[in-house]
Amino acid sequence: ITVDPCKQDLDQGHGKTLQARYYFNKYAKVCEQFDYRGIDGNRNNFESLQECQQQCPGLKTNPSLHDEKNLCRGTLSSHILLKITKVLFVLFQLYNSTGDRCHQLLNIGLGNAFLQRWHFNTNSKHCEPFIYRGLQGNENNFLNQNDCQMTCFVNPCAAGEPYQIQGNTMQCSPAKPSMCPNGYYCHIGAEPQTTVCCGNACEQQVDQGQGNYQLQRWYWNIASQRCMPFVYAGLKGTQNNFLNQEICDRTCYAFENPCLSGKPQQGVNNRPLCSSTYNNCAITHWCHIGAVPQTTVCCPGKGRAVCKLPLAFGSGDANLKRWYFDQNILNCIPFSYGGMHGNQNNFLTQQQSGNPEMDSNGRIKICSKSLNSCSSTFWCHIGAQLQTTLCCPDRGNFYLESTACQLPLAIGHGGANLQRWYFNNNIHKCVPFIYDGLHGNQNNFLTQQECEQTCPVFVNPCASGEAQMGRGERPQQCISHNQCANGYWCHVGAVSQTTVCCPGRVMNSAAQGYAICQQPVTAGMGNANLQRWYYDVNTRQCLSFTYHGTMGNENNFISKKACQLTCPAYVNVCPQGIPLLEISTNQPRLCAFGENSCGPKYWCHLGLVPSEYQCCPGTETNSSACKMPLSVGIGGAPASPVNRWYYDAAASTCKTFEYNGRKGNQNNFISEADCAATCTVFVNPCDRTVTLPLQTCSNSEACPSGTYCHYGSTSQTTICCPFEGNRCSQPMARGIGSGSLQRWYYNSMKGICEMFTYNGIHGNANNFLSKENCEIACRINPCPDGQPFSTSNSVYQVCVASTLYINGCPNGYWCNPGSNSFTTVCCPGAVNNPCNLPMVVGEGNEKLQRYYYDAMARVCRVFTYHGMKGNQNNFLSQTACQLRCRPLENPCIGQPATTTAGQILFCSAINKEVCPVNFWCHIGSTPETSVCCPGATNPCSVPLSPGSGNADLSRWYYSADDRECLPFQYNGIRGNQNNFLSQMECSRTCPEQLCLLSIDKGACSEHQTRYAFDRQQNQCISFEYTGCGGNLNNFRSLVDCISTCGQLGF
């Protein structure tokens, strides 16, 4: 049954991935976006909006979507949904009010929707757009900017609060701007709510204020139209109060109004809001480019039909070359502009007058994000379709992408509902918005990544995560840790923007080991050069360093005093690290030699005064201290240097030295007895006198010529000892001492290496750790006669000995199969037929299982070989012996199967199927007797056959008399098929075979009731047995028949 996907409900599926997909909302009759989780779901799932709309048409869209004369901007369904949303929104406001909605924090809500909404920002005092996800949220959520501004008061003043009468904001109008009192002017906003009296610092009276301070300040003198100095008392006063003349001049300069009607928009401190390179005018104002900066201002009355305005030469003496669009001839015409009082149909260049850029053929130039073909004074507008993706003129030179980030949000017109990103200059972040498709600006990016790569997003000064966010989603600024949330600390940067609450605050107390003070000094990143202080854990002092402004840690203090108030200070006598501190006092733990009062991983520093007997980090003062060099330490202790003892590892003796008191090491003893009790004084383990310094050795560190490595029971007695002559000819020497070490020596009388027990010291050079080392050093000759074959460099040639063959020797030599590579060498005197040689056990200490050929008995027998001085009648396996000394015996009754090449066909218990038809696999005692024999038959129907030979193998056969599998001893060859390796194999084979036999009454004349399995009836039945003959399908009782054949089914 085919399911209509357009009638299915939304199913997001499951999984961990999120993919943007579209589904048809059968209730709203429109295609909407949702997050698909990657697995399952249903067919109401489309990869693009176009695919969804083609599959599920829904409500028809208005064909005049982009016609300015058409009042209905969206689809009919969108209009209905908007009405429903507004009704629900009003009901939500009536029944869910929780107080002043304008002061609630921004809450984007939950869900998959992408709705353009507005909220009131209490920090900026403005209504700002945001994307609402459709569910939950709060009351600070308006359908449009006008609703927000009608509900929440927006302060339009650049500085200070608007003028109020009895708590109510005083409104003015363009018709009566003189309503505002002295020191205020009428701010003409876009609506009555923002048309109020704002303070003008330059028009207020100078006021010295109150207090006892004498601060040099500046004020604007209206009469003389210039800035003049005055003395400010420190409190009260008016806004006409500036820190220096420059700020005063920049704020209060006078200018002639160049606007055709109304007053220009004023920025903070009357700073310009636009120029030929940027435009920060309000949406109700346009940028008038005058002859000088004073006449380049934001004028009121911005219109959309700019190109329909008449030519306006303006007034003034500037004589500026400009361009205007002539509606009659539909072309841009140059004219001379007087500099003031013109209109918006006034462009700096011919290209700026608003038409899309044309190519050389007079056609509109098309562009794309991947291929920006626009000229330098145009920018690529990415619309909803190809026709609206073209090169637009740049009225403010915002073709520089980084400058475009200063533009305000422009959601445009057209109802295209495109997801875009813009840079919010207030919070320095990239924010999503819905673009309507037409009349936007360059602050419009397809992705968040593109926006962040272009615009200066907030630079996070924190090294361990994102800064704490405060009201309005701005980073929480601070001056102390108390202003930060739990887990955050106040990072003091070079400017207020980087002085914010950073994550990763650590607790700083004695219990936590002063964690802040243990952090390493971090110069951070950036271009700042700030003098700061940090606590040095090695010197226990507060030291200065240069901080670059960001990415630091908490071990960063504004002053040395602040550092000292946070981190402890005391005398550190340890050579490395800090002493072990008592938790209760935060002071070093005191100790004494030999008392083990420091605990693991600490050692007791023996100072000159009791307070400097401190537990220092490092290995304990034990034998490891004896390996440390002499350290006289440094001075500074409140006592004179004293005589101490240290262990001289080179001479293996305790010696005196003068200790200065601090920063020494563990090789420092108060008395010689303490030194000798800790470190081992040298005892010569050699049988001859040695010279100092001693040279240690090991398996990897060889001794020089004339010496050998004496391996004692300790590292102190494992040194290079001198010797003379041939060490292999020296007698065995057990030495003296209390050791019991297993060693090897070369017995020159026997010519072999033998084991002995060494006592530990005063042995000789004929002393080896292993038999292999002995044989390497003394070149054992395993041959019974003569010397082994040697290579050109006088090294015995090693041969190959395996379980099947022995090879690798030149003519006239044979391979002695020894226990290792030193005794498996080529010996002289090879014979052609080793099978006639007698068995020789040889010499040595080995016990190797070998085989020899007994010529009298004509069999291969096992014997024990001692490793050397044997002969060629010596084989590693019985197979090797048999292959060399006797022909293969035929295990079959008849000739075994052969391959096409005439070779005997071998088989095994795991590959019996290799045997051809009419042959069966005979499993013998060896691989050579496991062959395919002729005469395959029913194994259960043949009698027991023990065979011949002397293998004595445990096997099983099927007894027709007992009707069960029984064990027997198989002699190895010439048996039959009633021969199984296990009882399981026998039982599995025979019952199944005999039950398939036909019922046979036999060949005699008796009448005995027996039972057999009837294949036709598929059950056990009775029959008369004549007493002889018949077959195995013959049971004495019904129970026997059922127990044997009852499980079969055919």
Short mmCIF file of N, CA and C in Angstrom, two decimals, residues 913-1021:
data_model
loop_
_atom_site.label_atom_id
_atom_site.label_comp_id
_atom_site.label_asym_id
_atom_site.label_seq_id
_atom_site.Cartn_x
_atom_site.Cartn_y
_atom_site.Cartn_z
N GLU A 913 37.70 -37.28 3.56
CA GLU A 913 36.99 -37.20 2.29
C GLU A 913 37.93 -37.13 1.08
N VAL A 914 39.23 -37.02 1.31
CA VAL A 914 40.15 -36.97 0.17
C VAL A 914 40.24 -38.33 -0.52
N CYS A 915 39.83 -39.39 0.15
CA CYS A 915 39.93 -40.73 -0.44
C CYS A 915 38.91 -40.89 -1.57
N PRO A 916 39.28 -41.52 -2.66
CA PRO A 916 38.36 -41.70 -3.79
C PRO A 916 37.29 -42.75 -3.49
N VAL A 917 36.38 -42.97 -4.42
CA VAL A 917 35.30 -43.94 -4.27
C VAL A 917 35.90 -45.35 -4.12
N ASN A 918 35.28 -46.13 -3.21
CA ASN A 918 35.72 -47.51 -2.91
C ASN A 918 37.01 -47.57 -2.11
N PHE A 919 37.45 -46.45 -1.60
CA PHE A 919 38.60 -46.41 -0.70
C PHE A 919 38.16 -45.76 0.62
N TRP A 920 38.81 -46.15 1.67
CA TRP A 920 38.51 -45.59 2.99
C TRP A 920 39.81 -45.16 3.66
N CYS A 921 39.71 -44.23 4.63
CA CYS A 921 40.89 -43.64 5.26
C CYS A 921 41.34 -44.50 6.42
N HIS A 922 42.51 -45.10 6.28
CA HIS A 922 43.11 -45.89 7.36
C HIS A 922 43.97 -44.95 8.21
N ILE A 923 43.59 -44.79 9.49
CA ILE A 923 44.32 -43.92 10.40
C ILE A 923 45.33 -44.77 11.16
N GLY A 924 46.61 -44.65 10.82
CA GLY A 924 47.65 -45.41 11.49
C GLY A 924 48.27 -44.66 12.64
N SER A 925 49.40 -45.16 13.11
CA SER A 925 50.09 -44.53 14.24
C SER A 925 50.94 -43.36 13.80
N THR A 926 51.26 -43.28 12.52
CA THR A 926 52.10 -42.21 11.99
C THR A 926 51.44 -41.66 10.74
N PRO A 927 51.88 -40.44 10.30
CA PRO A 927 51.35 -39.92 9.03
C PRO A 927 51.63 -40.85 7.86
N GLU A 928 52.75 -41.63 7.93
CA GLU A 928 53.11 -42.50 6.81
C GLU A 928 52.15 -43.68 6.68
N THR A 929 51.49 -44.07 7.77
CA THR A 929 50.56 -45.20 7.71
C THR A 929 49.10 -44.75 7.68
N SER A 930 48.89 -43.44 7.50
CA SER A 930 47.52 -42.91 7.37
C SER A 930 47.28 -42.67 5.89
N VAL A 931 46.73 -43.71 5.22
CA VAL A 931 46.57 -43.68 3.76
C VAL A 931 45.17 -44.14 3.40
N CYS A 932 44.81 -43.99 2.10
CA CYS A 932 43.51 -44.43 1.59
C CYS A 932 43.61 -45.91 1.16
N CYS A 933 42.90 -46.79 1.88
CA CYS A 933 42.95 -48.22 1.61
C CYS A 933 41.72 -48.65 0.80
N PRO A 934 41.84 -49.74 0.02
CA PRO A 934 40.72 -50.19 -0.83
C PRO A 934 39.70 -50.99 -0.02
N GLY A 935 38.53 -51.24 -0.63
CA GLY A 935 37.52 -52.11 -0.04
C GLY A 935 36.57 -51.41 0.88
N ALA A 936 36.14 -50.19 0.55
CA ALA A 936 35.22 -49.45 1.42
C ALA A 936 33.89 -50.20 1.51
N THR A 937 33.37 -50.34 2.74
CA THR A 937 32.12 -51.05 2.98
C THR A 937 31.42 -50.44 4.18
N ASN A 938 30.38 -51.07 4.68
CA ASN A 938 29.70 -50.62 5.88
C ASN A 938 30.56 -50.98 7.07
N PRO A 939 31.12 -49.98 7.79
CA PRO A 939 32.04 -50.29 8.89
C PRO A 939 31.35 -51.07 10.01
N CYS A 940 30.06 -50.93 10.15
CA CYS A 940 29.38 -51.61 11.26
C CYS A 940 29.11 -53.09 10.95
N SER A 941 29.26 -53.44 9.68
CA SER A 941 28.91 -54.82 9.30
C SER A 941 30.12 -55.74 9.23
N VAL A 942 31.33 -55.19 9.45
CA VAL A 942 32.53 -56.05 9.39
C VAL A 942 32.95 -56.39 10.80
N PRO A 943 33.61 -57.52 11.00
CA PRO A 943 34.00 -57.94 12.35
C PRO A 943 35.21 -57.17 12.86
N LEU A 944 35.51 -57.36 14.11
CA LEU A 944 36.69 -56.74 14.74
C LEU A 944 37.95 -57.27 14.06
N SER A 945 38.91 -56.32 13.82
CA SER A 945 40.20 -56.71 13.24
C SER A 945 41.30 -55.94 13.94
N PRO A 946 42.07 -56.58 14.88
CA PRO A 946 43.15 -55.88 15.59
C PRO A 946 44.31 -55.52 14.69
N GLY A 947 44.42 -56.11 13.49
CA GLY A 947 45.51 -55.81 12.59
C GLY A 947 46.82 -56.43 13.02
N SER A 948 47.88 -55.89 12.45
CA SER A 948 49.23 -56.37 12.78
C SER A 948 50.12 -55.18 13.11
N GLY A 949 51.32 -55.51 13.56
CA GLY A 949 52.25 -54.45 13.96
C GLY A 949 52.36 -54.36 15.47
N ASN A 950 53.06 -53.35 15.94
CA ASN A 950 53.27 -53.20 17.37
C ASN A 950 52.94 -51.79 17.86
N ALA A 951 52.01 -51.14 17.20
CA ALA A 951 51.68 -49.75 17.56
C ALA A 951 50.91 -49.66 18.87
N ASP A 952 50.04 -50.65 19.17
CA ASP A 952 49.27 -50.67 20.42
C ASP A 952 48.44 -49.39 20.57
N LEU A 953 47.52 -49.14 19.65
CA LEU A 953 46.70 -47.92 19.63
C LEU A 953 45.33 -48.20 20.24
N SER A 954 44.84 -47.26 21.05
CA SER A 954 43.50 -47.37 21.65
C SER A 954 42.46 -46.97 20.63
N ARG A 955 41.58 -47.89 20.28
CA ARG A 955 40.55 -47.61 19.28
C ARG A 955 39.20 -48.17 19.76
N TRP A 956 38.14 -47.96 18.97
CA TRP A 956 36.79 -48.45 19.25
C TRP A 956 36.24 -49.16 18.01
N TYR A 957 35.44 -50.23 18.26
CA TYR A 957 34.80 -50.94 17.16
C TYR A 957 33.35 -51.21 17.56
N TYR A 958 32.52 -51.50 16.53
CA TYR A 958 31.11 -51.78 16.79
C TYR A 958 30.94 -53.30 16.88
N SER A 959 30.42 -53.76 18.05
CA SER A 959 30.19 -55.19 18.29
C SER A 959 28.76 -55.53 17.89
N ALA A 960 28.65 -56.36 16.87
CA ALA A 960 27.30 -56.74 16.42
C ALA A 960 26.60 -57.61 17.47
N ASP A 961 27.36 -58.36 18.23
CA ASP A 961 26.77 -59.21 19.26
C ASP A 961 26.23 -58.38 20.41
N ASP A 962 27.05 -57.42 20.86
CA ASP A 962 26.64 -56.59 22.00
C ASP A 962 25.85 -55.36 21.57
N ARG A 963 25.84 -55.12 20.25
CA ARG A 963 25.14 -53.95 19.72
C ARG A 963 25.57 -52.65 20.42
N GLU A 964 26.84 -52.52 20.61
CA GLU A 964 27.37 -51.27 21.19
C GLU A 964 28.83 -51.15 20.78
N CYS A 965 29.37 -49.95 20.99
CA CYS A 965 30.77 -49.67 20.63
C CYS A 965 31.66 -50.05 21.80
N LEU A 966 32.72 -50.79 21.51
CA LEU A 966 33.63 -51.29 22.55
C LEU A 966 35.06 -50.91 22.20
N PRO A 967 35.92 -50.75 23.24
CA PRO A 967 37.32 -50.42 22.98
C PRO A 967 38.12 -51.67 22.60
N PHE A 968 39.21 -51.42 21.86
CA PHE A 968 40.17 -52.50 21.59
C PHE A 968 41.53 -51.88 21.28
N GLN A 969 42.57 -52.68 21.25
CA GLN A 969 43.93 -52.23 20.96
C GLN A 969 44.26 -52.58 19.52
N TYR A 970 44.53 -51.54 18.77
CA TYR A 970 44.84 -51.74 17.35
C TYR A 970 46.36 -51.76 17.19
N ASN A 971 46.86 -52.73 16.40
CA ASN A 971 48.30 -52.93 16.25
C ASN A 971 48.92 -51.98 15.24
N GLY A 972 48.12 -51.25 14.49
CA GLY A 972 48.67 -50.18 13.68
C GLY A 972 48.49 -50.33 12.19
N ILE A 973 48.46 -51.54 11.65
CA ILE A 973 48.33 -51.70 10.21
C ILE A 973 47.43 -52.90 9.91
N ARG A 974 46.93 -52.94 8.64
CA ARG A 974 46.17 -54.07 8.11
C ARG A 974 44.89 -54.35 8.91
N GLY A 975 44.21 -53.33 9.33
CA GLY A 975 42.90 -53.49 9.97
C GLY A 975 41.79 -53.30 8.95
N ASN A 976 40.54 -53.11 9.45
CA ASN A 976 39.43 -52.84 8.54
C ASN A 976 38.71 -51.56 8.96
N GLN A 977 37.53 -51.29 8.35
CA GLN A 977 36.84 -50.03 8.58
C GLN A 977 36.14 -49.98 9.94
N ASN A 978 35.90 -51.12 10.58
CA ASN A 978 35.28 -51.12 11.91
C ASN A 978 36.34 -50.74 12.93
N ASN A 979 36.79 -49.48 12.84
CA ASN A 979 37.95 -48.99 13.59
C ASN A 979 37.76 -47.48 13.74
N PHE A 980 37.44 -47.07 15.00
CA PHE A 980 37.12 -45.65 15.23
C PHE A 980 38.06 -45.07 16.28
N LEU A 981 38.36 -43.75 16.11
CA LEU A 981 39.27 -43.09 17.04
C LEU A 981 38.62 -42.84 18.39
N SER A 982 37.28 -42.76 18.46
CA SER A 982 36.60 -42.46 19.72
C SER A 982 35.26 -43.19 19.77
N GLN A 983 34.74 -43.33 20.96
CA GLN A 983 33.43 -43.97 21.15
C GLN A 983 32.33 -43.12 20.49
N MET A 984 32.49 -41.81 20.55
CA MET A 984 31.49 -40.93 19.98
C MET A 984 31.40 -41.14 18.47
N GLU A 985 32.56 -41.23 17.82
CA GLU A 985 32.56 -41.44 16.37
C GLU A 985 31.92 -42.79 16.03
N CYS A 986 32.22 -43.81 16.82
CA CYS A 986 31.65 -45.14 16.59
C CYS A 986 30.13 -45.12 16.76
N SER A 987 29.66 -44.55 17.88
CA SER A 987 28.23 -44.54 18.17
C SER A 987 27.47 -43.70 17.16
N ARG A 988 28.11 -42.63 16.68
CA ARG A 988 27.43 -41.77 15.71
C ARG A 988 27.28 -42.45 14.36
N THR A 989 28.22 -43.37 14.04
CA THR A 989 28.23 -43.99 12.71
C THR A 989 27.35 -45.25 12.65
N CYS A 990 27.53 -46.14 13.61
CA CYS A 990 26.91 -47.46 13.48
C CYS A 990 25.40 -47.48 13.71
N PRO A 991 24.86 -46.84 14.73
CA PRO A 991 23.40 -46.91 14.89
C PRO A 991 22.68 -46.39 13.65
N GLU A 992 23.10 -45.35 13.08
CA GLU A 992 22.45 -44.78 11.91
C GLU A 992 22.53 -45.75 10.72
N GLN A 993 23.61 -46.46 10.58
CA GLN A 993 23.78 -47.37 9.45
C GLN A 993 22.90 -48.62 9.62
N LEU A 994 22.90 -49.24 10.81
CA LEU A 994 22.18 -50.51 10.97
C LEU A 994 20.67 -50.32 10.94
N CYS A 995 20.21 -49.14 11.35
CA CYS A 995 18.77 -48.90 11.31
C CYS A 995 18.24 -48.76 9.89
N LEU A 996 19.16 -48.49 8.95
CA LEU A 996 18.75 -48.34 7.56
C LEU A 996 18.72 -49.69 6.82
N LEU A 997 19.25 -50.74 7.48
CA LEU A 997 19.26 -52.06 6.83
C LEU A 997 17.83 -52.61 6.72
N SER A 998 17.64 -53.36 5.69
CA SER A 998 16.33 -54.02 5.54
C SER A 998 16.19 -55.17 6.54
N ILE A 999 14.95 -55.52 6.84
CA ILE A 999 14.71 -56.60 7.82
C ILE A 999 15.06 -57.97 7.17
N ASP A 1000 15.97 -58.66 7.87
CA ASP A 1000 16.47 -59.96 7.33
C ASP A 1000 16.17 -61.05 8.38
N LYS A 1001 15.30 -62.06 8.04
CA LYS A 1001 14.92 -63.09 9.00
C LYS A 1001 16.01 -64.15 9.22
N GLY A 1002 17.05 -64.17 8.42
CA GLY A 1002 18.13 -65.13 8.59
C GLY A 1002 17.97 -66.36 7.69
N ALA A 1003 18.85 -67.37 7.93
CA ALA A 1003 18.90 -68.54 7.01
C ALA A 1003 18.68 -69.88 7.71
N CYS A 1004 18.22 -69.86 9.01
CA CYS A 1004 18.01 -71.12 9.73
C CYS A 1004 16.51 -71.38 9.92
N SER A 1005 16.19 -72.36 10.81
CA SER A 1005 14.79 -72.78 10.93
C SER A 1005 14.19 -72.50 12.29
N GLU A 1006 14.87 -71.78 13.13
CA GLU A 1006 14.31 -71.47 14.45
C GLU A 1006 13.27 -70.37 14.35
N HIS A 1007 12.52 -70.24 15.49
CA HIS A 1007 11.48 -69.19 15.53
C HIS A 1007 11.71 -68.33 16.78
N GLN A 1008 12.41 -67.20 16.60
CA GLN A 1008 12.70 -66.29 17.73
C GLN A 1008 12.05 -64.93 17.43
N THR A 1009 11.40 -64.39 18.46
CA THR A 1009 10.80 -63.05 18.29
C THR A 1009 11.90 -61.99 18.46
N ARG A 1010 12.11 -61.22 17.43
CA ARG A 1010 13.09 -60.13 17.46
C ARG A 1010 12.42 -58.83 16.99
N TYR A 1011 13.19 -57.77 17.07
CA TYR A 1011 12.63 -56.45 16.71
C TYR A 1011 13.59 -55.77 15.74
N ALA A 1012 13.02 -55.04 14.81
CA ALA A 1012 13.84 -54.30 13.81
C ALA A 1012 13.14 -52.98 13.47
N PHE A 1013 13.97 -52.05 12.91
CA PHE A 1013 13.42 -50.74 12.52
C PHE A 1013 12.94 -50.82 11.08
N ASP A 1014 11.62 -50.56 10.90
CA ASP A 1014 11.00 -50.61 9.58
C ASP A 1014 11.04 -49.21 8.97
N ARG A 1015 11.80 -49.07 7.88
CA ARG A 1015 11.93 -47.74 7.27
C ARG A 1015 10.62 -47.26 6.66
N GLN A 1016 9.77 -48.20 6.20
CA GLN A 1016 8.52 -47.80 5.59
C GLN A 1016 7.56 -47.21 6.61
N GLN A 1017 7.46 -47.91 7.78
CA GLN A 1017 6.55 -47.44 8.83
C GLN A 1017 7.22 -46.41 9.75
N ASN A 1018 8.54 -46.29 9.61
CA ASN A 1018 9.28 -45.32 10.43
C ASN A 1018 9.11 -45.62 11.92
N GLN A 1019 9.17 -46.94 12.28
CA GLN A 1019 9.06 -47.33 13.68
C GLN A 1019 9.62 -48.75 13.85
N CYS A 1020 9.83 -49.13 15.12
CA CYS A 1020 10.33 -50.46 15.44
C CYS A 1020 9.14 -51.46 15.46
N ILE A 1021 9.35 -52.63 14.75
CA ILE A 1021 8.29 -53.66 14.70
C ILE A 1021 8.91 -55.03 15.04
#
